[in-house]
Amino acid sequence: MDLIKNIQRMYQAGDGHVHVLAASIRSVDQLLACFALGVELVTVPTKVLEAWAAKGFPIPNHDFVYKGVDVQATL
């Protein structure tokens, strides 16, 4: 999600012709983070969309905070 924020920051001073694509979204939390960041395009596997539907299609509010996974803790 930090990468997406950085890419958005790089292009925010531009003329608006660039759209950010978030790819390889693998969880509902990542999907919600994309919504909260205002990402224009997102690729999401069906299982994530089904999980989002099972939760009632929540939309993040202004208090949403993405809690990433610590890769080192999973090794």
GROMACS .gro file of C-alpha atoms in nm:
model
   75
    1MET     CA    1   0.000   0.000   0.000
    2ASP     CA    2   0.298   0.229   0.060
    3LEU     CA    3   0.406   0.174  -0.300
    4ILE     CA    4   0.064   0.284  -0.422
    5LYS     CA    5   0.078   0.595  -0.202
    6ASN     CA    6   0.423   0.679  -0.339
    7ILE     CA    7   0.312   0.636  -0.700
    8GLN     CA    8   0.010   0.860  -0.638
    9ARG     CA    9   0.237   1.119  -0.480
   10MET     CA   10   0.472   1.110  -0.781
   11TYR     CA   11   0.192   1.193  -1.023
   12GLN     CA   12  -0.029   1.425  -0.814
   13ALA     CA   13   0.132   1.739  -0.956
   14GLY     CA   14   0.073   1.617  -1.312
   15ASP     CA   15  -0.210   1.695  -1.547
   16GLY     CA   16  -0.428   1.401  -1.438
   17HIS     CA   17  -0.365   1.177  -1.739
   18VAL     CA   18  -0.213   0.898  -1.526
   19HIS     CA   19  -0.435   0.644  -1.351
   20VAL     CA   20  -0.297   0.417  -1.080
   21LEU     CA   21  -0.352   0.042  -1.115
   22ALA     CA   22  -0.327  -0.171  -0.800
   23ALA     CA   23  -0.254  -0.530  -0.903
   24SER     CA   24  -0.219  -0.856  -0.711
   25ILE     CA   25  -0.470  -0.757  -0.445
   26ARG     CA   26  -0.497  -1.065  -0.225
   27SER     CA   27  -0.721  -0.971   0.068
   28VAL     CA   28  -1.030  -0.772   0.157
   29ASP     CA   29  -0.812  -0.543   0.369
   30GLN     CA   30  -0.593  -0.464   0.068
   31LEU     CA   31  -0.905  -0.401  -0.142
   32LEU     CA   32  -1.044  -0.164   0.121
   33ALA     CA   33  -0.708   0.014   0.140
   34CYS     CA   34  -0.724   0.068  -0.238
   35PHE     CA   35  -1.071   0.219  -0.199
   36ALA     CA   36  -0.950   0.441   0.085
   37LEU     CA   37  -0.655   0.560  -0.127
   38GLY     CA   38  -0.879   0.636  -0.422
   39VAL     CA   39  -0.705   0.398  -0.661
   40GLU     CA   40  -0.870   0.420  -1.003
   41LEU     CA   41  -0.815   0.059  -1.117
   42VAL     CA   42  -0.779  -0.262  -0.915
   43THR     CA   43  -0.728  -0.623  -1.024
   44VAL     CA   44  -0.886  -0.861  -0.775
   45PRO     CA   45  -0.935  -1.238  -0.787
   46THR     CA   46  -1.287  -1.373  -0.749
   47LYS     CA   47  -1.216  -1.520  -0.404
   48VAL     CA   48  -1.141  -1.171  -0.268
   49LEU     CA   49  -1.460  -1.030  -0.420
   50GLU     CA   50  -1.656  -1.320  -0.269
   51ALA     CA   51  -1.498  -1.256   0.073
   52TRP     CA   52  -1.584  -0.885   0.041
   53ALA     CA   53  -1.945  -0.979  -0.047
   54ALA     CA   54  -1.961  -1.217   0.250
   55LYS     CA   55  -1.869  -0.925   0.475
   56GLY     CA   56  -2.154  -0.717   0.332
   57PHE     CA   57  -1.952  -0.507   0.085
   58PRO     CA   58  -1.802  -0.272   0.345
   59ILE     CA   59  -1.662   0.059   0.224
   60PRO     CA   60  -1.383   0.221   0.429
   61ASN     CA   61  -1.457   0.545   0.608
   62HIS     CA   62  -1.214   0.829   0.677
   63ASP     CA   63  -1.081   0.645   0.986
   64PHE     CA   64  -0.972   0.337   0.788
   65VAL     CA   65  -0.615   0.222   0.855
   66TYR     CA   66  -0.454  -0.058   0.658
   67LYS     CA   67  -0.260  -0.294   0.882
   68GLY     CA   68  -0.007  -0.467   0.659
   69VAL     CA   69   0.146  -0.806   0.723
   70ASP     CA   70   0.498  -0.823   0.863
   71VAL     CA   71   0.674  -1.045   0.612
   72GLN     CA   72   0.963  -1.115   0.851
   73ALA     CA   73   0.720  -1.247   1.114
   74THR     CA   74   0.587  -1.507   0.868
   75LEU     CA   75   0.929  -1.649   0.775
   0.00000   0.00000   0.00000
